[in-house]
Amino acid sequence: TSIEYQVTHGNTATVTGLPAELRGVYDPATGKFTITGIPLMAGLISYTVTASGDCEPAIIHGTINVKPDVTIALTSAVNTAHQEPCINHAITSIEYQVTHGNTATVT
């Protein structure tokens, strides 16, 4: 999802504070300033958009909170993920660690 600002009575707009994978583009025909891209790291990104025209510039500050991806890792012994138990014999427990997730489903 992009972030859009409407610039009125301005002829340029720029953004500072964004990582290289995010960028801001100003379209003078529509007055729209759009921030797009795909963030590569989790964390809080603080940025400043400055719109300039004939008078004093307009400045607005914003933040983007990039959440980390969910990860899953086998924490029990490696051979527990692939078992061939006999009928009426228990399997060895299989344990995973889920990080940054709300739920986990086994199918």
C-alpha positions as a LaTeX table, in Angstrom:
\begin{tabular}{lrrr}
\hline
Residue & $x$ (\AA) & $y$ (\AA) & $z$ (\AA) \\
\hline
Thr1 & 0.00 & 0.00 & 0.00 \\
Ser2 & 1.33 & 3.40 & $-0.90$ \\
Ile3 & 1.12 & 6.57 & 1.20 \\
Glu4 & $-0.27$ & 9.63 & $-0.59$ \\
Tyr5 & $-0.25$ & 13.32 & 0.26 \\
Gln6 & $-2.08$ & 16.05 & $-1.64$ \\
Val7 & 0.07 & 19.15 & $-2.23$ \\
Thr8 & $-1.78$ & 22.40 & $-2.94$ \\
His9 & $-0.15$ & 25.65 & $-4.06$ \\
Gly10 & 3.21 & 23.90 & $-4.34$ \\
Asn11 & 5.50 & 23.09 & $-7.23$ \\
Thr12 & 7.89 & 20.58 & $-5.63$ \\
Ala13 & 7.81 & 18.00 & $-2.85$ \\
Thr14 & 10.58 & 15.88 & $-1.38$ \\
Val15 & 10.97 & 13.31 & 1.37 \\
Thr16 & 13.85 & 12.63 & 3.75 \\
Gly17 & 14.47 & 9.79 & 6.16 \\
Leu18 & 13.39 & 6.88 & 3.98 \\
Pro19 & 15.62 & 3.84 & 3.40 \\
Ala20 & 16.84 & 3.30 & $-0.17$ \\
Glu21 & 14.12 & 0.75 & $-0.99$ \\
Leu22 & 11.36 & 3.31 & $-0.38$ \\
Arg23 & 10.95 & 6.44 & $-2.47$ \\
Gly24 & 8.78 & 9.48 & $-2.82$ \\
Val25 & 7.52 & 10.79 & $-6.15$ \\
Tyr26 & 5.78 & 14.11 & $-6.74$ \\
Asp27 & 3.40 & 14.51 & $-9.70$ \\
Pro28 & 2.99 & 18.26 & $-10.36$ \\
Ala29 & 0.05 & 17.63 & $-12.71$ \\
Thr30 & $-2.09$ & 16.15 & $-9.92$ \\
Gly31 & $-0.35$ & 17.60 & $-6.87$ \\
Lys32 & 0.03 & 14.11 & $-5.42$ \\
Phe33 & 3.13 & 13.05 & $-3.53$ \\
Thr34 & 3.34 & 9.27 & $-3.21$ \\
Ile35 & 5.63 & 7.11 & $-1.09$ \\
Thr36 & 6.06 & 3.57 & $-2.46$ \\
Gly37 & 8.37 & 0.60 & $-2.23$ \\
Ile38 & 8.95 & $-2.58$ & $-0.28$ \\
Pro39 & 10.71 & $-2.21$ & 3.08 \\
Leu40 & 13.49 & $-4.75$ & 3.63 \\
Met41 & 13.90 & $-4.52$ & 7.41 \\
Ala42 & 11.51 & $-4.43$ & 10.36 \\
Gly43 & 11.38 & $-1.35$ & 12.56 \\
Leu44 & 10.05 & 2.17 & 12.80 \\
Ile45 & 10.85 & 4.49 & 9.88 \\
Ser46 & 10.42 & 8.22 & 10.54 \\
Tyr47 & 10.24 & 10.51 & 7.52 \\
Thr48 & 9.60 & 14.14 & 6.63 \\
Val49 & 7.79 & 15.41 & 3.53 \\
Thr50 & 8.51 & 19.00 & 2.49 \\
Ala51 & 6.36 & 20.74 & $-0.13$ \\
Ser52 & 7.61 & 24.02 & $-1.57$ \\
Gly53 & 6.01 & 26.76 & $-3.61$ \\
Asp54 & 6.17 & 30.54 & $-3.80$ \\
Cys55 & 5.78 & 31.04 & $-0.02$ \\
Glu56 & 6.91 & 29.19 & 3.10 \\
Pro57 & 7.32 & 25.42 & 2.68 \\
Ala58 & 4.81 & 23.02 & 4.23 \\
Ile59 & 6.33 & 20.23 & 6.31 \\
Ile60 & 4.69 & 17.06 & 7.59 \\
His61 & 6.22 & 14.20 & 9.55 \\
Gly62 & 5.18 & 10.57 & 9.37 \\
Thr63 & 6.15 & 7.11 & 10.50 \\
Ile64 & 5.95 & 3.65 & 8.99 \\
Asn65 & 5.98 & 0.71 & 11.40 \\
Val66 & 7.38 & $-2.27$ & 9.48 \\
Lys67 & 6.49 & $-5.50$ & 11.25 \\
Pro68 & 8.82 & $-8.51$ & 11.09 \\
Asp69 & 7.95 & $-11.62$ & 9.09 \\
Val70 & 6.79 & $-14.72$ & 10.92 \\
Thr71 & 9.50 & $-17.36$ & 11.24 \\
Ile72 & 9.35 & $-21.01$ & 12.23 \\
Ala73 & 12.27 & $-23.25$ & 13.19 \\
Leu74 & 12.50 & $-26.89$ & 14.25 \\
Thr75 & 13.77 & $-26.98$ & 17.85 \\
Ser76 & 13.54 & $-30.71$ & 18.51 \\
Ala77 & 16.10 & $-33.14$ & 17.07 \\
Val78 & 16.42 & $-33.04$ & 13.28 \\
Asn79 & 15.20 & $-36.61$ & 12.83 \\
Thr80 & 11.91 & $-35.83$ & 14.63 \\
Ala81 & 10.49 & $-34.00$ & 11.61 \\
His82 & 10.46 & $-37.22$ & 9.53 \\
Gln83 & 9.36 & $-40.29$ & 11.49 \\
Glu84 & 8.07 & $-43.75$ & 10.55 \\
Pro85 & 6.51 & $-45.11$ & 13.74 \\
Cys86 & 4.95 & $-48.53$ & 13.98 \\
Ile87 & 1.24 & $-48.94$ & 14.73 \\
Asn88 & 0.44 & $-48.48$ & 18.43 \\
His89 & 3.80 & $-46.81$ & 19.13 \\
Ala90 & 4.09 & $-43.15$ & 20.10 \\
Ile91 & 5.96 & $-40.72$ & 17.95 \\
Thr92 & 8.78 & $-38.62$ & 19.35 \\
Ser93 & 7.60 & $-35.08$ & 20.09 \\
Ile94 & 8.14 & $-32.62$ & 17.26 \\
Glu95 & 8.77 & $-29.07$ & 18.46 \\
Tyr96 & 8.93 & $-25.82$ & 16.55 \\
Gln97 & 9.62 & $-22.25$ & 17.65 \\
Val98 & 7.33 & $-19.66$ & 16.03 \\
Thr99 & 8.54 & $-16.06$ & 16.19 \\
His100 & 6.40 & $-12.97$ & 15.47 \\
Gly101 & 3.29 & $-15.07$ & 14.83 \\
Asn102 & $-0.15$ & $-15.07$ & 16.40 \\
Thr103 & $-1.22$ & $-18.61$ & 15.55 \\
Ala104 & 0.17 & $-21.86$ & 14.17 \\
Thr105 & $-1.73$ & $-24.65$ & 12.43 \\
Val106 & $-0.63$ & $-28.22$ & 11.79 \\
Thr107 & $-2.06$ & $-29.86$ & 8.68 \\
\hline
\end{tabular}
